[in-house]
Coordinates of C-alpha atoms and ligand atoms in Angstrom, one line a residue:
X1 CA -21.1 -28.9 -3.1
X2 CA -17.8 -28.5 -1.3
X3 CA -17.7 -27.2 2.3
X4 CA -16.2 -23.7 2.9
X5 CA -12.6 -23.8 2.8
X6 CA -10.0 -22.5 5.5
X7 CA -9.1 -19.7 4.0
X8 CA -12.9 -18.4 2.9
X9 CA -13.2 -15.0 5.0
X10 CA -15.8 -16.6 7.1
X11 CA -13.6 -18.9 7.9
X12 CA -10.7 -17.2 9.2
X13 CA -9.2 -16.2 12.2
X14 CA -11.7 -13.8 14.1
X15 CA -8.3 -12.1 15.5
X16 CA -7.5 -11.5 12.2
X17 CA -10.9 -10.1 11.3
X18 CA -11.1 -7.8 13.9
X19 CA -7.6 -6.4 13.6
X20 CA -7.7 -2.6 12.4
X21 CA -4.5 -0.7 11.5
X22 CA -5.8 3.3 10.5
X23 CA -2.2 4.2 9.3
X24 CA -2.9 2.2 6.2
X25 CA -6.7 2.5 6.6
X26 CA -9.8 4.4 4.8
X27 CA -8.1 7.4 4.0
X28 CA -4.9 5.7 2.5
X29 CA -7.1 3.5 0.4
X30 CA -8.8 6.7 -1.2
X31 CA -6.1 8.5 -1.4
X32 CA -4.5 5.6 -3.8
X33 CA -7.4 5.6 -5.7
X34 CA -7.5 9.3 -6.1
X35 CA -3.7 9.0 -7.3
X36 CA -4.3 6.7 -9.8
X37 CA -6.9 8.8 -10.9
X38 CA -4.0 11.3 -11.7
X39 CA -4.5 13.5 -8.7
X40 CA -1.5 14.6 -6.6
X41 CA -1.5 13.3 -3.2
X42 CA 1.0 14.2 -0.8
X43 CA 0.9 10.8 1.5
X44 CA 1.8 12.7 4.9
X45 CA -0.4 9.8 6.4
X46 CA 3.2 7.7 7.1
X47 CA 6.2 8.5 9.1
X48 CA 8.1 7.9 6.0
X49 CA 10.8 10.2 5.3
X50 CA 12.3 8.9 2.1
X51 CA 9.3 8.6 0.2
X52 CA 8.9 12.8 0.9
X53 CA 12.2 13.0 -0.2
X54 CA 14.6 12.7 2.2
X55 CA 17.9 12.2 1.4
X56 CA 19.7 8.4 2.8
X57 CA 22.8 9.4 4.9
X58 CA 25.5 8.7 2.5
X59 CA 28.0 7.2 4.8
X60 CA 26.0 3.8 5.9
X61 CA 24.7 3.2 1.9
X62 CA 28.0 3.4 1.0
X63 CA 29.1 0.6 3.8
X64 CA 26.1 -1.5 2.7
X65 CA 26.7 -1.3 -0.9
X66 CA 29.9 -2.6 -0.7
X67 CA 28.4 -5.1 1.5
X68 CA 26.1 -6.2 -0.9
X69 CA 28.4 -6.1 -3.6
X70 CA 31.8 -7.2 -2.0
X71 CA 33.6 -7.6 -5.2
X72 CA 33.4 -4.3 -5.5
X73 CA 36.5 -4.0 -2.8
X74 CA 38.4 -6.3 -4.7
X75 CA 38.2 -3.8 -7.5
X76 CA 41.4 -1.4 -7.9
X77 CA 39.5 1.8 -8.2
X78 CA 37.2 0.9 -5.3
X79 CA 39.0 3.8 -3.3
X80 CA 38.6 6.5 -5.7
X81 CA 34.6 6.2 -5.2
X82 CA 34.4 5.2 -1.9
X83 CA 36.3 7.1 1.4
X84 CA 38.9 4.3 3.3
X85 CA 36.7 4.4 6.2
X86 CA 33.5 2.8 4.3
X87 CA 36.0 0.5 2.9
X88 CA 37.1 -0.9 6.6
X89 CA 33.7 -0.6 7.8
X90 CA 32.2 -2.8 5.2
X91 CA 35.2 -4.9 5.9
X92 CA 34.5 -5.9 9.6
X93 CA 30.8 -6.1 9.0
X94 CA 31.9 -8.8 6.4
X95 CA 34.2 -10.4 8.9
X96 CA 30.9 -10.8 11.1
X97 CA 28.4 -12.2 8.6
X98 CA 30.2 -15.8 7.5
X99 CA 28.8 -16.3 3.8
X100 CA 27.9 -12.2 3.8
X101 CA 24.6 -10.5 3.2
X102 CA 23.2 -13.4 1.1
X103 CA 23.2 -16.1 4.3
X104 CA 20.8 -16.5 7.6
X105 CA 22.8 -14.8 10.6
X106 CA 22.3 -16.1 14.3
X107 CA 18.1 -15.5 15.1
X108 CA 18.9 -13.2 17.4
X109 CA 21.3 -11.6 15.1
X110 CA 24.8 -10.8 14.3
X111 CA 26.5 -11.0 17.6
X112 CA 29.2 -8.5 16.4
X113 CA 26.4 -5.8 15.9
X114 CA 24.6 -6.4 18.5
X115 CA 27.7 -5.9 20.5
X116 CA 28.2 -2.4 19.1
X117 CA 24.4 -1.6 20.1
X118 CA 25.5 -2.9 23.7
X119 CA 28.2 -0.1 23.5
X120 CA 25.7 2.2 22.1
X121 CA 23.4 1.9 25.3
X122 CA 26.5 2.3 27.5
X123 CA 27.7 5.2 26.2
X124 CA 24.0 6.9 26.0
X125 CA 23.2 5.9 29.7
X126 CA 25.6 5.2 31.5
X127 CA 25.0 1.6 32.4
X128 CA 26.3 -2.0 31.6
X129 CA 24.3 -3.9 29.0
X130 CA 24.2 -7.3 27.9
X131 CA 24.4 -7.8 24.3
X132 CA 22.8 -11.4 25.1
X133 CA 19.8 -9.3 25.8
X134 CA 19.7 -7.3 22.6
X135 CA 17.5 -8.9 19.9
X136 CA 17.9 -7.4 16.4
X137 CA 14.5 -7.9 15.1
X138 CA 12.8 -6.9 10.9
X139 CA 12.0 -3.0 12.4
X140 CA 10.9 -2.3 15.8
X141 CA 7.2 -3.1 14.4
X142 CA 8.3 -7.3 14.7
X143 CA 9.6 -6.9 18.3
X144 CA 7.0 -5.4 19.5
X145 CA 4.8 -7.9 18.1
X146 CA 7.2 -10.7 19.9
X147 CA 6.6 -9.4 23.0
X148 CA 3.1 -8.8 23.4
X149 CA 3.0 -12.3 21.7
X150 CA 5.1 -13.5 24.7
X151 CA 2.7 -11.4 27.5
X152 CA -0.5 -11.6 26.4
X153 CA -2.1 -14.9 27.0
X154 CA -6.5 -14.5 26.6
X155 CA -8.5 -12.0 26.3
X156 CA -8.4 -11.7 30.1
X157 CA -4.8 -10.1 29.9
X158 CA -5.0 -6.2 29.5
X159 CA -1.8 -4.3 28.1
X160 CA -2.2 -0.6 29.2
X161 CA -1.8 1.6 26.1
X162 CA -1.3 5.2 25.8
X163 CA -4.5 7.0 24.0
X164 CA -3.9 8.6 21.4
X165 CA -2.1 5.6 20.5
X166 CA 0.3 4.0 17.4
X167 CA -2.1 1.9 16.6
X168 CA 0.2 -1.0 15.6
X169 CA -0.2 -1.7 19.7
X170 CA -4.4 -1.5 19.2
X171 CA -3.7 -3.9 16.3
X172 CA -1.3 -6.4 18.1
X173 CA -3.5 -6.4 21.2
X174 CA -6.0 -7.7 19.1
X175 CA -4.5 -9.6 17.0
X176 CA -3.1 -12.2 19.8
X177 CA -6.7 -11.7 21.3
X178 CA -5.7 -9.8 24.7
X179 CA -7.4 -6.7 25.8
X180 CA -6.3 -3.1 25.0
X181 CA -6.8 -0.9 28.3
X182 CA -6.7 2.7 28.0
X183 CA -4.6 5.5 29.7
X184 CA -5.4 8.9 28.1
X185 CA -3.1 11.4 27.9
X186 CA -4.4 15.1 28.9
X187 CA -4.5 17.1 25.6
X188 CA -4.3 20.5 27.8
X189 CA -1.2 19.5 29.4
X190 CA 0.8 19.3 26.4
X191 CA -0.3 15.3 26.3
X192 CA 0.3 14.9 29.4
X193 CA 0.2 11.8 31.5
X194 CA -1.9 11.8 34.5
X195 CA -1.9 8.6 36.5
X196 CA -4.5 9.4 38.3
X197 CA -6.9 8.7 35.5
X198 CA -4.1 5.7 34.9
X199 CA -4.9 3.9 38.0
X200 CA -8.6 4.5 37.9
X201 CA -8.6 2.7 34.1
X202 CA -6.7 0.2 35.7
X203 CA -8.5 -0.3 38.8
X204 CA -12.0 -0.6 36.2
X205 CA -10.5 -3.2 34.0
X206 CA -9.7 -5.2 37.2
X207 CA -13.2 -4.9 38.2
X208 CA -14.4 -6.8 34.6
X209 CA -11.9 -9.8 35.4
X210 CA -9.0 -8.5 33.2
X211 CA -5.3 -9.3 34.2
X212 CA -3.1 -5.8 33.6
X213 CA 0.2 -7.2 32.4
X214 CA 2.2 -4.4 31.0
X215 CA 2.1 -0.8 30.1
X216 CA 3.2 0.5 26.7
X217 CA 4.8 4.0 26.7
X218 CA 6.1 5.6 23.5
X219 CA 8.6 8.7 24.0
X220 CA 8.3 10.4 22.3
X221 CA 4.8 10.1 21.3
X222 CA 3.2 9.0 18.2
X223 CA 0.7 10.8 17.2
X224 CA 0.9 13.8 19.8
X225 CA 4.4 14.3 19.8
X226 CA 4.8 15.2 23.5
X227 CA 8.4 14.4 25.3
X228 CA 8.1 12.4 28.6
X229 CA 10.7 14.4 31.4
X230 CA 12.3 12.2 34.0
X231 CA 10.4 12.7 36.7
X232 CA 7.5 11.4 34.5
X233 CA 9.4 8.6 33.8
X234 CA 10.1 8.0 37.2
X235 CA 6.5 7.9 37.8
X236 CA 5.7 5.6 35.4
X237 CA 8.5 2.9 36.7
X238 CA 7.7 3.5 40.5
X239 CA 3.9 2.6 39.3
X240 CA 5.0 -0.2 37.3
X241 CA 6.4 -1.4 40.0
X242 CA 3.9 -1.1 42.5
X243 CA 1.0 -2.5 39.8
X244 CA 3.8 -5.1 39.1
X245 CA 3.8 -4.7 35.1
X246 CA 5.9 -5.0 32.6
X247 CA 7.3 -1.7 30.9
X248 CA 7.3 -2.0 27.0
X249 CA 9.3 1.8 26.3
X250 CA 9.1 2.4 22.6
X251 CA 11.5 4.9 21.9
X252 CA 12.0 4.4 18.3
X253 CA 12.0 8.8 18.0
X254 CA 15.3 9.5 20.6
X255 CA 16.8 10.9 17.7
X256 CA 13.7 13.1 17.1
X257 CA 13.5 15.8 19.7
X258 CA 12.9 19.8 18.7
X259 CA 13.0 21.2 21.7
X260 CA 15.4 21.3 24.8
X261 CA 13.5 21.4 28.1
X262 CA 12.9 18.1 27.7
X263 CA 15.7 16.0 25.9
X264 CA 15.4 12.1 25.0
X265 CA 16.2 10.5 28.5
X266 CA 16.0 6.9 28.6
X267 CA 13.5 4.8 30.9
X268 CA 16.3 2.0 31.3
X269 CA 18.6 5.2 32.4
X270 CA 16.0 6.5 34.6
X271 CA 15.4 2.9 36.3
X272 CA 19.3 2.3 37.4
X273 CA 19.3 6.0 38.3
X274 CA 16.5 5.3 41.0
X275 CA 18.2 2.1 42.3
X276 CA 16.6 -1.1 44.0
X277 CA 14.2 -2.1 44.3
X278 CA 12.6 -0.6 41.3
X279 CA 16.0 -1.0 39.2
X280 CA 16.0 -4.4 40.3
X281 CA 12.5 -5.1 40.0
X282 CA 10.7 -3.7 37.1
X283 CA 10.7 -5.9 34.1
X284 CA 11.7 -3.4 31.0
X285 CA 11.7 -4.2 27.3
X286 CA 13.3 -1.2 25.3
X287 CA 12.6 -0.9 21.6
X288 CA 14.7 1.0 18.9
X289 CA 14.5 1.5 15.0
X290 CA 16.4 2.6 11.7
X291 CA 13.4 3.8 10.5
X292 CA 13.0 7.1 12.1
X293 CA 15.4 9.8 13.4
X294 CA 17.5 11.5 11.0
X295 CA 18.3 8.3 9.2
X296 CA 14.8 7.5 8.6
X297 CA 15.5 4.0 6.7
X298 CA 12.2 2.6 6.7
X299 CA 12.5 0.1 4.2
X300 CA 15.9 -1.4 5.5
X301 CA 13.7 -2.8 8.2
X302 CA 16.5 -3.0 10.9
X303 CA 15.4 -2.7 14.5
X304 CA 16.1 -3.9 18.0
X305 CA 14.6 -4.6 21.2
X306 CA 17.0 -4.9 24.6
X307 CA 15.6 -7.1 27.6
X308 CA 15.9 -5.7 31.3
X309 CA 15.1 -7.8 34.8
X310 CA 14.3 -10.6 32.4
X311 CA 14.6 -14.3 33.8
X312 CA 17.0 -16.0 31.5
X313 CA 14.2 -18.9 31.6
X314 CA 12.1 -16.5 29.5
X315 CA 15.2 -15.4 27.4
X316 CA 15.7 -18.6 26.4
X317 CA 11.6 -19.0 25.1
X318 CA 12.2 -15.5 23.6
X319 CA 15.3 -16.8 21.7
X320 CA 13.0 -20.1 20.7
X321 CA 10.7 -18.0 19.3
X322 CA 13.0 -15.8 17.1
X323 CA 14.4 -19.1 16.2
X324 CA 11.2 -20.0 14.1
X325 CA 11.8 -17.0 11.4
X326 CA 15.3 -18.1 11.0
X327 CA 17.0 -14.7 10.6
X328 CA 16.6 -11.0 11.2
X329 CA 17.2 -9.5 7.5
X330 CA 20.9 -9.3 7.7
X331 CA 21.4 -5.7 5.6
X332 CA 18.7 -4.2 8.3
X333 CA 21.0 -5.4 11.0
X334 CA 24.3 -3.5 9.2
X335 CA 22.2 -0.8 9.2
X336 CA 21.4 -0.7 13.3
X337 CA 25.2 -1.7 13.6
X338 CA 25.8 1.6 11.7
X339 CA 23.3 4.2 13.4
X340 CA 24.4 2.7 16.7
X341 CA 28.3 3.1 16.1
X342 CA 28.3 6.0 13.2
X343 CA 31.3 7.8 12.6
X344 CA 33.4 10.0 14.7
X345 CA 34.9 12.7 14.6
X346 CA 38.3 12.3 13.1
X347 CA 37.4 9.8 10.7
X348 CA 37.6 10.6 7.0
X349 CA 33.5 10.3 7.0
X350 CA 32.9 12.2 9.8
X351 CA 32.2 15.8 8.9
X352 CA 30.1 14.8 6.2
X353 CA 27.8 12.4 8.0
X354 CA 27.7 15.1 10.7
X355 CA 26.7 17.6 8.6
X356 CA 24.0 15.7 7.0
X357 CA 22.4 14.7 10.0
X358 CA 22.3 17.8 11.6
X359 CA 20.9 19.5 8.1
X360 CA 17.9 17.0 8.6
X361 CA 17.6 17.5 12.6
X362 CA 17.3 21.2 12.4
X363 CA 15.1 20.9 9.1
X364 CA 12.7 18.8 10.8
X365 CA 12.8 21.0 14.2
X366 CA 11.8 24.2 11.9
X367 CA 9.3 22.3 9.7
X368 CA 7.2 21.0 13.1
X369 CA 7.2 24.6 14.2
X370 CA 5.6 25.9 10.7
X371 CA 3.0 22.7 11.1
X372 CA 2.1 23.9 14.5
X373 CA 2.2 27.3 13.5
X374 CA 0.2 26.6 10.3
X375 CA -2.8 24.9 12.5
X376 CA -2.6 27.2 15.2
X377 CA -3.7 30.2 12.7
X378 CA -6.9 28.9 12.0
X379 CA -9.6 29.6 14.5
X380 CA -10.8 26.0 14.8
X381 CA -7.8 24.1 15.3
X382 CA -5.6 23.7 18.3
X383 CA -2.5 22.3 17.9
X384 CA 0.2 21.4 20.4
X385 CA 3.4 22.0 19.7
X386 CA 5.6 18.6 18.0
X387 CA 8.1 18.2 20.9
X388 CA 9.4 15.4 19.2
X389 CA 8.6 12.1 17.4
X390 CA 7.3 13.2 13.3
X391 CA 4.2 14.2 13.5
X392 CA 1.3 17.2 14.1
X393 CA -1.9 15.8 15.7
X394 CA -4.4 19.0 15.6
X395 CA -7.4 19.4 17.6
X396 CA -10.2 20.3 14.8
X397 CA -13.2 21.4 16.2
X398 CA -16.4 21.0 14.0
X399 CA -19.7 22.6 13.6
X400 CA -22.9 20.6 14.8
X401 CA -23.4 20.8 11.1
X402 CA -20.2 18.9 10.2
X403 CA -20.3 16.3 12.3
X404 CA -24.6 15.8 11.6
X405 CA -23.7 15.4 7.6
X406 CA -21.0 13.3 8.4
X407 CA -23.2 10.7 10.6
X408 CA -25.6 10.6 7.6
X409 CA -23.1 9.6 5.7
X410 CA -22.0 6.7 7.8
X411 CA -18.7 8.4 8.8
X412 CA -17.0 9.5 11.9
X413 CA -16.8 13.3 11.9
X414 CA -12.9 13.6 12.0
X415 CA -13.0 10.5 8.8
X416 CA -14.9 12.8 7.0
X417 CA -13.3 15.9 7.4
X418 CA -10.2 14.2 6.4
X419 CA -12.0 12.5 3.1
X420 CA -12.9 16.0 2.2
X421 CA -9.3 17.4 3.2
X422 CA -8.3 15.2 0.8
X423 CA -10.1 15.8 -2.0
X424 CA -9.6 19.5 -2.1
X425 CA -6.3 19.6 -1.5
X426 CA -4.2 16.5 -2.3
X427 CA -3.2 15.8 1.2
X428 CA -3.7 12.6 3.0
X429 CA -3.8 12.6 6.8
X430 CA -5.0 9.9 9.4
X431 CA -8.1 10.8 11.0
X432 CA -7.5 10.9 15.0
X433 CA -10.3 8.4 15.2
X434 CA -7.8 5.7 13.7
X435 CA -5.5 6.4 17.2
X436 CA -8.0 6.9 19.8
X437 CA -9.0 10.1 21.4
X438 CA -11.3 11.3 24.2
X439 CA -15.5 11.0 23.0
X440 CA -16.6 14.2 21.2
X441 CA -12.8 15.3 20.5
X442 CA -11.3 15.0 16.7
X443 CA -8.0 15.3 15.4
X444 CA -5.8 14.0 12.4
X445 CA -2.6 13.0 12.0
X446 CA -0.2 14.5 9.7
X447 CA 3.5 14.0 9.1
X448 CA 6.5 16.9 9.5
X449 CA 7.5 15.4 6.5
X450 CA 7.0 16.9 3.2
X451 CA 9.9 19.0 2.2
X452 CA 10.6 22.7 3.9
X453 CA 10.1 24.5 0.8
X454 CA 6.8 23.0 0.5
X455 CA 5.8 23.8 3.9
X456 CA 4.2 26.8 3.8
X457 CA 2.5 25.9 0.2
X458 CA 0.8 22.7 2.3
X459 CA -0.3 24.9 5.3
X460 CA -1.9 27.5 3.4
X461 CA -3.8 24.9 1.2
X462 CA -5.0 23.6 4.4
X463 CA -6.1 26.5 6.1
X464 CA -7.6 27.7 2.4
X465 CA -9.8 24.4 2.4
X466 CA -10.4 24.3 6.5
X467 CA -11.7 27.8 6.6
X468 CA -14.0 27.1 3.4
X469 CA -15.4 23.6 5.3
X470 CA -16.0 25.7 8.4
X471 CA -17.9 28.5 6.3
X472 CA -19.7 25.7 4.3
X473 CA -20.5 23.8 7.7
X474 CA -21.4 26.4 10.3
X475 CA -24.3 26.5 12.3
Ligands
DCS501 C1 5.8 4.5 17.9 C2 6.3 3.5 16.8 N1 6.8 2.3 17.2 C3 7.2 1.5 16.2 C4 7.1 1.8 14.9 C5 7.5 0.8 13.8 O1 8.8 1.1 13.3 P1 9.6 0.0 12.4 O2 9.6 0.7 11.0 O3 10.9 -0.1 13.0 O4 8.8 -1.3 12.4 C6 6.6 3.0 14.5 C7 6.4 3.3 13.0 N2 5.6 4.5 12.7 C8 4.6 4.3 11.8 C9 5.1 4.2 10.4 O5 4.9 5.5 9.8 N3 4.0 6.2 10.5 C10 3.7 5.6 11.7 O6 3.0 6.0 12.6 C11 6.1 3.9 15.5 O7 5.6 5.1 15.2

């Protein structure tokens, strides 16, 4: 009888076993199932705009086409189907990739794009920054994943971590076997942070032996939406620096901001602002993405991460490190290059790609106020408004009832609400148990996402179903 083998599940990793990721979890796995069962889902449980129809921007698939198929440019009608300004662009994106799309580029990747995100930062804060420091990584997901790689040494080193959470950060965290530790953010105060409670979660993991390395912030939020200002930001960075951690800012939703009290500021803007020591001291990693904002080019899996107060000892492991996966995906690169440094006005492609972008912008600004509005109407949910980010994270509250039924059936209340959701109206949402959330509290997770004219089609179905669980339900 042969021994078990490596890769028998008993065998594997624990890590690995006790990694959970809800985005793709129960609820997503049913809803598949119901969909091949012929049912119509609407799959609002991803921040993936495409696949609710989104247009692409045309400008940067028309540089990346003739990228991928650059004998296309040697053909003598290539200007009558594609504007002069694609044609350059495509051009000089060429004349940085020797052997083109098809070859490895440098591991950290093309130096000539990640020049042009350099410029990018410059012009958005106002600040030098070191292309040398930019990694262009497979979506912001793999840089992330570097770095807490990099931090995170035993189970004994804590990464603070915003709750409700993006659970990729649960997932790494446990994946590389270090310890999650919790900051919540205040629900009442529009998700608020209060570092109060922040210290206090820090000052009990240090009493249970754990090592807090860095603190993960995500503005704006995902799930709950909320924009940070920049005198929270300045908090943040003035109590990084006195706990001495490392600030991971994931800001992978600057483009995604519906309101204007707070606009998208920076935390590597907000640290030179303040000046030494902090702006000398505090070690910052900054993380970007194609996938989201108006371009919302999830599957070209280009993203970055930009290194701040970084010894160049660590640099140079960082670099070793991307070295092993060879290259960055080269088209996701041209992509970044292009959402970094898109066209301006004057050139031929301008006016379009300005107009597309701001159609989506103010599309997604109106659709997150009928989401909110749509929860708000009925008289169990609370729902904050969706500052920014892509998604609506509603307080449902349940009848003793609910949540009793859904403990006999072996599920947590919010899991089962959703399961039922689901199955009466198609739509599949992320149950706020999959992100983390204060004990007794329940939420899901849905995306802005599904077309306008849908909108109010969705909402109505919800509320139809929610007021008919709360009548079937109540105490
Ligand atoms: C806060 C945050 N950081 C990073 C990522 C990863 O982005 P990349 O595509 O660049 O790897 C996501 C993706 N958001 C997931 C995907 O869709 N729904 C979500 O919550 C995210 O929400």
């Amino acid at each position: 009888m042969m021994g078990r083998k490596a890769l028998d599940y008993e065998e594997l990793n624990e890590n690995v076993k006790k990694v959970q990721y809800a985005v793709r979890g129960e609820l997503y796995l049913r809803a598949s199932e119901l969909q091949k069962e012929g049912k119509r889902i609407i799959f609002t449980n991803v921040g993936n705009p495409h696949a609710l129809g989104q247009k692409p921007l045309t400008f940067p698939r028309q540089v990346v086409a003739l990228c991928q198929a650059p004998f296309l440019l040697d053909d003598p009608n290539v200007g009558l189907i594609f504007p002069a300004d694609a044609i350059a662009r495509a051009k000089h994106y060429l004349s940085l990739a020797p052997g083109g799309l098809g070859a490895y580029s440098d591991s950290r990747g093309i130096p000539g794009v990640r020049q042009e995100v350099a410029e990018f930062i410059q012009r958005r804060d106002g600040y030098p920054s070191d292309p040398e420091l930019i990694y262009l990584t497979d979506g912001a997901s793999k840089g992330v994943m570097q770095m807490l790689n990099a931090i995170i040494r035993n189970e004994r080193d804590g990464i603070l971590v915003p709750v409700p959470q993006y659970p990729l950060y649960s997932a790494a965290i446990s994946l590389f076997g270090g310890s999650l530790v919790p900051y919540y953010l205040e629900e009442e105060a529009n998700w608020g942070l209060d570092l109060v409670s922040t210290r206090q979660s820090v000052a009990e993991a240090r009493s249970k032996g754990i090592t807090v390395r860095a603190m993960v912030i995500i503005n704006p939020g995902n799930p709950t939406g909320q924009c940070l200002s920049e005198a929270n930001i300045r908090e943040l960075l003035n109590f990084c620096y006195q706990e001495n951690l490392v600030l991971l800012a994931d800001e992978v939703y600057q483009q995604n901001v519906y309101q204007d009290e707070r606009p998208f500021i920076s935390a590597r803007k907000v640290m030179f602002d303040m000046g030494p020591p902090v702006s000398r001291e505090v070690q910052l990693i900054s993380f970007h993405t194609v996938s989201k904002g108006y371009w919302g080019e999830c599957g070209q899996r280009g993203g970055y991460f930009e290194m701040t107060n970084i010894p160049p000892k660590t640099v140079d492991e960082i670099y070793k490190v991307a070295s092993i996966a060879l290259s960055p995906n080269v088209p996701g690169q041209i992509f970044m290059g292009l959402m970094v440094n898109p066209p301006k006005p004057g050139d031929i492609s301008y006016l379009k790609y300005s107009a597309e972008s701001k159609s989506i912008l103010e599309s997604l600004r109106r659709r997150a106020q009928i989401m909110t509005d749509g929860f708000n109407s009925c008289r169990n949910v609370v729902c904050n408004f969706t500052e920014g980010a892509m998604y609506s994270f509603p307080q449902i509250r349940l009848p003793q009832r609910a949540m009793d039924v859904a403990k006999s059936a072996g599920k947590a209340p919010d899991v089962y609400y959703c399961l039922k959701l689901l199955e009466a109206t198609g739509i599949s949402t992320v149950p706020g148990s999959g992100f983390g959330q204060k004990e007794g509290v329940f939420h899901l997770r849905t995306t802005i996402l599904p077309a306008e004219e849908d909108m109010p089609a969705i909402m109505s179905s919800f509320k139809k179903f929610n007021d008919s669980f709360m009548e079937q339900y109540q105490d």
